[in-house]
């Protein structure tokens, strides 16, 4: 596999894990009739938190990839990976990758490398992050600019997550990330767009970006852009601001009422 594409894959996975979509962690929403609570939003975001740990595991594997079949060890060889020309099968045995959650189970990955586009699909079957079980697929489509000053990747998810208490959260849809590399952390910009659905506790939540969410890699939260979170007819717009690096966003309700919140 070409080194450039390996580097892009690793950057993509680690960036998603770093983001954890923290910028969308909001206070509870109020509105006429139907409401969207803080607990519901935390449920929506849980898929990204868990997927971030999964993506970190993939980044570890990709970083150790070679052109031949090998076994990769980490902290006493807590996982093994067998490579082919088109992918790998990795088995994890109590790998502590983020300091808290042990990773267990097997993931099967396939990839197709081109000069400008790399497609990578990971399939999980009873893959555990701590006591949380992940099933389904995540497909990454990764491209770079000619000058290699930016990298874009779309993530197509069709996955379910079974929580420790037995409740199940499912997610499907597409998110597109772009990293424009600068001379410093402050100059490196990250943007997110897309539309996806989350199903939990009998409710379906639809998320769609209206204006691309953007922020500096040096900021903890997104600083510009808008997105809509919809549930049972209630659609709340979230405005992330005018570019200032802060923790403030504005909720805009269907009746025109607004609420400023701390992220």
mmCIF file of C-alpha atoms in Angstrom:
data_model
loop_
_atom_site.group_PDB
_atom_site.id
_atom_site.type_symbol
_atom_site.label_atom_id
_atom_site.label_comp_id
_atom_site.label_asym_id
_atom_site.label_seq_id
_atom_site.Cartn_x
_atom_site.Cartn_y
_atom_site.Cartn_z
ATOM 1 C CA UNK A 1 0.000 0.000 0.000
ATOM 2 C CA UNK A 2 1.373 3.418 -0.859
ATOM 3 C CA UNK A 3 2.858 5.298 2.095
ATOM 4 C CA UNK A 4 0.997 8.500 1.212
ATOM 5 C CA UNK A 5 -2.350 6.765 1.361
ATOM 6 C CA UNK A 6 -1.424 4.991 4.584
ATOM 7 C CA UNK A 7 -0.621 8.327 6.154
ATOM 8 C CA UNK A 8 -3.931 9.767 4.983
ATOM 9 C CA UNK A 9 -5.847 6.802 6.382
ATOM 10 C CA UNK A 10 -4.125 7.100 9.740
ATOM 11 C CA UNK A 11 -4.725 10.874 9.871
ATOM 12 C CA UNK A 12 -8.378 10.344 8.994
ATOM 13 C CA UNK A 13 -9.047 7.803 11.741
ATOM 14 C CA UNK A 14 -7.134 9.696 14.423
ATOM 15 C CA UNK A 15 -8.849 12.968 13.526
ATOM 16 C CA UNK A 16 -12.276 11.403 13.965
ATOM 17 C CA UNK A 17 -11.213 9.954 17.312
ATOM 18 C CA UNK A 18 -9.884 13.382 18.376
ATOM 19 C CA UNK A 19 -13.020 15.217 17.357
ATOM 20 C CA UNK A 20 -15.471 12.858 18.986
ATOM 21 C CA UNK A 21 -17.954 15.389 17.649
ATOM 22 C CA UNK A 22 -17.544 17.236 20.951
ATOM 23 C CA UNK A 23 -18.832 20.402 19.323
ATOM 24 C CA UNK A 24 -22.398 19.085 19.396
ATOM 25 C CA UNK A 25 -22.669 18.357 23.120
ATOM 26 C CA UNK A 26 -25.489 20.703 24.041
ATOM 27 C CA UNK A 27 -27.767 21.634 26.898
ATOM 28 C CA UNK A 28 -31.390 20.446 26.756
ATOM 29 C CA UNK A 29 -33.654 22.008 24.147
ATOM 30 C CA UNK A 30 -37.137 23.280 24.870
ATOM 31 C CA UNK A 31 -39.866 24.000 22.373
ATOM 32 C CA UNK A 32 -43.581 23.826 21.689
ATOM 33 C CA UNK A 33 -44.872 20.278 22.202
ATOM 34 C CA UNK A 34 -42.076 17.867 21.285
ATOM 35 C CA UNK A 35 -38.705 18.495 22.921
ATOM 36 C CA UNK A 36 -35.144 17.309 22.443
ATOM 37 C CA UNK A 37 -33.345 16.746 25.729
ATOM 38 C CA UNK A 38 -29.696 16.796 26.682
ATOM 39 C CA UNK A 39 -29.881 13.055 27.395
ATOM 40 C CA UNK A 40 -31.188 12.411 23.871
ATOM 41 C CA UNK A 41 -28.373 14.460 22.352
ATOM 42 C CA UNK A 42 -25.841 12.535 24.427
ATOM 43 C CA UNK A 43 -27.345 9.339 23.023
ATOM 44 C CA UNK A 44 -26.988 10.696 19.481
ATOM 45 C CA UNK A 45 -23.340 11.571 20.102
ATOM 46 C CA UNK A 46 -22.516 8.281 21.807
ATOM 47 C CA UNK A 47 -22.063 6.597 18.434
ATOM 48 C CA UNK A 48 -19.251 9.016 17.574
ATOM 49 C CA UNK A 49 -17.529 8.519 20.915
ATOM 50 C CA UNK A 50 -17.514 4.741 20.495
ATOM 51 C CA UNK A 51 -16.652 4.914 16.792
ATOM 52 C CA UNK A 52 -13.704 7.139 17.736
ATOM 53 C CA UNK A 53 -12.270 4.341 19.884
ATOM 54 C CA UNK A 54 -12.846 1.887 17.036
ATOM 55 C CA UNK A 55 -11.126 4.226 14.575
ATOM 56 C CA UNK A 56 -8.162 4.565 16.947
ATOM 57 C CA UNK A 57 -7.778 0.785 16.846
ATOM 58 C CA UNK A 58 -7.763 0.888 13.040
ATOM 59 C CA UNK A 59 -5.181 3.683 13.045
ATOM 60 C CA UNK A 60 -2.883 1.521 15.183
ATOM 61 C CA UNK A 61 -3.182 -1.299 12.658
ATOM 62 C CA UNK A 62 -2.672 0.943 9.616
ATOM 63 C CA UNK A 63 0.382 2.556 11.181
ATOM 64 C CA UNK A 64 2.024 -0.838 11.435
ATOM 65 C CA UNK A 65 1.055 -2.066 7.980
ATOM 66 C CA UNK A 66 3.565 -3.456 5.491
ATOM 67 C CA UNK A 67 3.506 -5.190 2.138
ATOM 68 C CA UNK A 68 3.773 -8.658 3.693
ATOM 69 C CA UNK A 69 1.681 -10.622 6.160
ATOM 70 C CA UNK A 70 2.900 -9.728 9.644
ATOM 71 C CA UNK A 71 1.880 -9.855 13.259
ATOM 72 C CA UNK A 72 1.748 -6.513 15.029
ATOM 73 C CA UNK A 73 2.077 -6.247 18.787
ATOM 74 C CA UNK A 74 1.165 -3.500 21.230
ATOM 75 C CA UNK A 75 1.696 -3.639 24.975
ATOM 76 C CA UNK A 76 2.597 -7.303 24.999
ATOM 77 C CA UNK A 77 1.080 -8.089 21.624
ATOM 78 C CA UNK A 78 -2.495 -7.338 22.649
ATOM 79 C CA UNK A 79 -3.582 -7.609 19.031
ATOM 80 C CA UNK A 80 -2.487 -9.442 15.918
ATOM 81 C CA UNK A 81 -3.064 -8.419 12.313
ATOM 82 C CA UNK A 82 -2.705 -10.529 9.199
ATOM 83 C CA UNK A 83 -2.364 -8.540 5.973
ATOM 84 C CA UNK A 84 -3.137 -9.304 2.365
ATOM 85 C CA UNK A 85 -2.861 -7.180 -0.759
ATOM 86 C CA UNK A 86 -6.413 -5.900 -0.289
ATOM 87 C CA UNK A 87 -6.873 -5.636 3.467
ATOM 88 C CA UNK A 88 -6.349 -7.310 6.813
ATOM 89 C CA UNK A 89 -8.016 -9.244 9.589
ATOM 90 C CA UNK A 90 -7.185 -7.961 13.068
ATOM 91 C CA UNK A 91 -7.965 -9.670 16.365
ATOM 92 C CA UNK A 92 -7.815 -7.686 19.598
ATOM 93 C CA UNK A 93 -7.368 -9.129 23.081
ATOM 94 C CA UNK A 94 -7.845 -6.546 25.863
ATOM 95 C CA UNK A 95 -6.086 -3.684 24.048
ATOM 96 C CA UNK A 96 -6.217 -0.497 26.104
ATOM 97 C CA UNK A 97 -6.032 2.171 23.407
ATOM 98 C CA UNK A 98 -7.576 5.225 25.058
ATOM 99 C CA UNK A 99 -6.577 4.686 28.663
ATOM 100 C CA UNK A 100 -9.949 3.384 29.834
ATOM 101 C CA UNK A 101 -11.716 0.990 27.466
ATOM 102 C CA UNK A 102 -10.388 -2.422 26.488
ATOM 103 C CA UNK A 103 -10.847 -3.425 22.845
ATOM 104 C CA UNK A 104 -11.789 -7.039 22.090
ATOM 105 C CA UNK A 105 -12.910 -8.871 18.982
ATOM 106 C CA UNK A 106 -12.149 -9.142 15.293
ATOM 107 C CA UNK A 107 -12.465 -6.614 12.493
ATOM 108 C CA UNK A 108 -12.202 -7.435 8.798
ATOM 109 C CA UNK A 109 -10.995 -4.617 6.569
ATOM 110 C CA UNK A 110 -10.684 -4.238 2.814
ATOM 111 C CA UNK A 111 -9.241 -1.325 0.892
ATOM 112 C CA UNK A 112 -8.704 -0.119 -2.650
ATOM 113 C CA UNK A 113 -5.897 2.338 -3.267
ATOM 114 C CA UNK A 114 -5.818 4.790 -6.166
ATOM 115 C CA UNK A 115 -3.589 7.728 -7.000
ATOM 116 C CA UNK A 116 -6.119 10.239 -5.635
ATOM 117 C CA UNK A 117 -8.760 8.167 -3.826
ATOM 118 C CA UNK A 118 -8.574 5.394 -1.253
ATOM 119 C CA UNK A 119 -11.642 3.405 -0.201
ATOM 120 C CA UNK A 120 -11.543 1.497 3.066
ATOM 121 C CA UNK A 121 -14.324 -0.651 4.566
ATOM 122 C CA UNK A 122 -14.238 -2.084 8.081
ATOM 123 C CA UNK A 123 -16.741 -4.756 9.131
ATOM 124 C CA UNK A 124 -17.308 -5.449 12.821
ATOM 125 C CA UNK A 125 -18.996 -8.510 14.265
ATOM 126 C CA UNK A 126 -19.506 -8.498 18.033
ATOM 127 C CA UNK A 127 -16.587 -6.081 18.411
ATOM 128 C CA UNK A 128 -16.298 -4.796 21.987
ATOM 129 C CA UNK A 129 -15.211 -1.384 23.255
ATOM 130 C CA UNK A 130 -15.258 -2.004 26.997
ATOM 131 C CA UNK A 131 -18.667 -3.590 27.638
ATOM 132 C CA UNK A 132 -20.231 -2.011 24.554
ATOM 133 C CA UNK A 133 -20.748 -4.196 21.480
ATOM 134 C CA UNK A 134 -20.400 -2.883 17.909
ATOM 135 C CA UNK A 135 -21.767 -4.535 14.769
ATOM 136 C CA UNK A 136 -21.926 -3.292 11.194
ATOM 137 C CA UNK A 137 -19.761 -1.474 8.684
ATOM 138 C CA UNK A 138 -17.966 1.850 8.280
ATOM 139 C CA UNK A 139 -16.716 2.784 4.820
ATOM 140 C CA UNK A 140 -14.127 5.540 4.380
ATOM 141 C CA UNK A 141 -13.583 7.297 1.052
ATOM 142 C CA UNK A 142 -10.402 9.362 1.308
ATOM 143 C CA UNK A 143 -8.962 11.821 -1.192
ATOM 144 C CA UNK A 144 -6.218 14.449 -1.092
ATOM 145 C CA UNK A 145 -5.406 17.665 -2.913
ATOM 146 C CA UNK A 146 -2.780 17.614 -5.657
ATOM 147 C CA UNK A 147 -0.407 19.633 -3.478
ATOM 148 C CA UNK A 148 -1.178 17.339 -0.498
ATOM 149 C CA UNK A 149 -2.164 20.381 1.565
ATOM 150 C CA UNK A 150 -5.532 18.909 2.509
ATOM 151 C CA UNK A 151 -7.268 15.573 2.868
ATOM 152 C CA UNK A 152 -10.994 14.830 2.652
ATOM 153 C CA UNK A 153 -12.765 11.700 3.750
ATOM 154 C CA UNK A 154 -16.389 10.626 3.798
ATOM 155 C CA UNK A 155 -17.578 8.081 6.336
ATOM 156 C CA UNK A 156 -20.593 5.971 5.422
ATOM 157 C CA UNK A 157 -21.890 4.245 8.547
ATOM 158 C CA UNK A 158 -24.381 1.413 8.895
ATOM 159 C CA UNK A 159 -23.791 0.174 12.390
ATOM 160 C CA UNK A 160 -25.467 -0.729 15.670
ATOM 161 C CA UNK A 161 -24.152 -0.288 19.178
ATOM 162 C CA UNK A 162 -25.419 -2.354 22.104
ATOM 163 C CA UNK A 163 -24.853 -0.579 25.397
ATOM 164 C CA UNK A 164 -23.964 -2.295 28.667
ATOM 165 C CA UNK A 165 -27.599 -2.113 29.833
ATOM 166 C CA UNK A 166 -28.783 -3.923 26.686
ATOM 167 C CA UNK A 167 -30.193 -0.863 24.884
ATOM 168 C CA UNK A 168 -29.316 -0.547 21.198
ATOM 169 C CA UNK A 169 -28.357 2.573 19.229
ATOM 170 C CA UNK A 170 -28.076 2.432 15.432
ATOM 171 C CA UNK A 171 -26.607 4.953 13.025
ATOM 172 C CA UNK A 172 -26.663 5.216 9.254
ATOM 173 C CA UNK A 173 -25.689 7.999 6.887
ATOM 174 C CA UNK A 174 -22.696 9.962 5.670
ATOM 175 C CA UNK A 175 -20.337 12.479 7.291
ATOM 176 C CA UNK A 176 -17.617 14.248 5.318
ATOM 177 C CA UNK A 177 -14.509 15.606 7.022
ATOM 178 C CA UNK A 178 -11.887 17.896 5.466
ATOM 179 C CA UNK A 179 -8.530 18.785 7.012
ATOM 180 C CA UNK A 180 -6.700 21.749 5.466
ATOM 181 C CA UNK A 181 -3.156 21.682 6.818
ATOM 182 C CA UNK A 182 -1.609 24.971 7.938
ATOM 183 C CA UNK A 183 1.805 25.974 9.230
ATOM 184 C CA UNK A 184 0.582 25.565 12.809
ATOM 185 C CA UNK A 185 -2.200 24.005 14.824
ATOM 186 C CA UNK A 186 -4.069 27.319 14.720
ATOM 187 C CA UNK A 187 -3.729 27.418 10.937
ATOM 188 C CA UNK A 188 -5.004 23.875 10.408
ATOM 189 C CA UNK A 189 -8.745 23.917 9.685
ATOM 190 C CA UNK A 190 -11.273 21.111 10.080
ATOM 191 C CA UNK A 191 -14.723 21.021 8.498
ATOM 192 C CA UNK A 192 -17.662 18.615 8.795
ATOM 193 C CA UNK A 193 -20.771 18.167 6.664
ATOM 194 C CA UNK A 194 -23.301 15.478 5.913
ATOM 195 C CA UNK A 195 -26.600 13.924 6.944
ATOM 196 C CA UNK A 196 -27.220 10.880 9.114
ATOM 197 C CA UNK A 197 -29.866 9.218 11.282
ATOM 198 C CA UNK A 198 -29.617 7.824 14.781
ATOM 199 C CA UNK A 199 -32.271 5.447 16.177
ATOM 200 C CA UNK A 200 -32.612 4.864 19.918
ATOM 201 C CA UNK A 201 -35.412 4.114 22.385
ATOM 202 C CA UNK A 202 -37.978 4.000 19.610
ATOM 203 C CA UNK A 203 -37.081 7.457 18.279
ATOM 204 C CA UNK A 204 -35.326 8.425 15.049
ATOM 205 C CA UNK A 205 -33.134 11.536 15.102
ATOM 206 C CA UNK A 206 -32.143 13.127 11.788
ATOM 207 C CA UNK A 207 -29.039 15.325 11.675
ATOM 208 C CA UNK A 208 -28.151 17.486 8.665
ATOM 209 C CA UNK A 209 -25.626 20.256 8.194
ATOM 210 C CA UNK A 210 -27.051 23.368 6.532
ATOM 211 C CA UNK A 211 -23.735 25.229 6.340
ATOM 212 C CA UNK A 212 -20.465 23.329 6.694
ATOM 213 C CA UNK A 213 -19.255 23.198 10.288
ATOM 214 C CA UNK A 214 -15.733 24.583 10.537
ATOM 215 C CA UNK A 215 -13.130 25.221 13.186
ATOM 216 C CA UNK A 216 -9.431 25.499 13.867
ATOM 217 C CA UNK A 217 -7.625 22.404 15.124
ATOM 218 C CA UNK A 218 -6.510 24.586 18.044
ATOM 219 C CA UNK A 219 -10.134 25.159 19.166
ATOM 220 C CA UNK A 220 -12.065 22.612 21.172
ATOM 221 C CA UNK A 221 -15.336 23.312 19.378
ATOM 222 C CA UNK A 222 -16.560 24.138 15.900
ATOM 223 C CA UNK A 223 -16.674 27.915 15.399
ATOM 224 C CA UNK A 224 -18.845 28.444 12.284
ATOM 225 C CA UNK A 225 -21.634 26.637 10.433
ATOM 226 C CA UNK A 226 -25.160 25.416 11.175
ATOM 227 C CA UNK A 227 -26.845 22.050 11.570
ATOM 228 C CA UNK A 228 -30.391 20.833 12.182
ATOM 229 C CA UNK A 229 -31.414 18.099 14.602
ATOM 230 C CA UNK A 230 -34.934 16.777 13.963
ATOM 231 C CA UNK A 231 -37.122 14.480 16.044
ATOM 232 C CA UNK A 232 -40.813 13.725 15.452
ATOM 233 C CA UNK A 233 -41.444 16.989 13.636
ATOM 234 C CA UNK A 234 -39.321 19.219 15.902
ATOM 235 C CA UNK A 235 -36.396 20.748 13.975
ATOM 236 C CA UNK A 236 -33.861 22.767 15.984
ATOM 237 C CA UNK A 237 -31.107 24.693 14.195
ATOM 238 C CA UNK A 238 -27.718 24.952 15.901
ATOM 239 C CA UNK A 239 -25.529 27.936 14.909
ATOM 240 C CA UNK A 240 -21.899 27.542 15.939
ATOM 241 C CA UNK A 241 -20.959 31.216 15.605
ATOM 242 C CA UNK A 242 -18.952 33.697 13.548
ATOM 243 C CA UNK A 243 -15.493 32.154 13.810
ATOM 244 C CA UNK A 244 -14.524 33.139 17.334
ATOM 245 C CA UNK A 245 -12.789 30.359 19.279
ATOM 246 C CA UNK A 246 -15.255 29.971 22.140
ATOM 247 C CA UNK A 247 -17.677 27.448 23.624
ATOM 248 C CA UNK A 248 -20.880 29.276 22.665
ATOM 249 C CA UNK A 249 -23.569 28.198 20.180
ATOM 250 C CA UNK A 250 -27.086 29.442 19.461
ATOM 251 C CA UNK A 251 -30.182 27.244 19.262
ATOM 252 C CA UNK A 252 -32.912 28.485 16.903
ATOM 253 C CA UNK A 253 -36.367 26.977 17.449
ATOM 254 C CA UNK A 254 -39.132 26.616 14.834
ATOM 255 C CA UNK A 255 -41.074 29.504 16.387
ATOM 256 C CA UNK A 256 -38.079 31.823 15.946
ATOM 257 C CA UNK A 257 -37.042 31.805 19.609
ATOM 258 C CA UNK A 258 -33.299 31.587 20.236
ATOM 259 C CA UNK A 259 -31.212 30.324 23.123
ATOM 260 C CA UNK A 260 -27.485 30.825 23.663
ATOM 261 C CA UNK A 261 -25.773 27.813 25.205
ATOM 262 C CA UNK A 262 -22.335 26.818 26.398
ATOM 263 C CA UNK A 263 -20.992 23.771 24.584
#
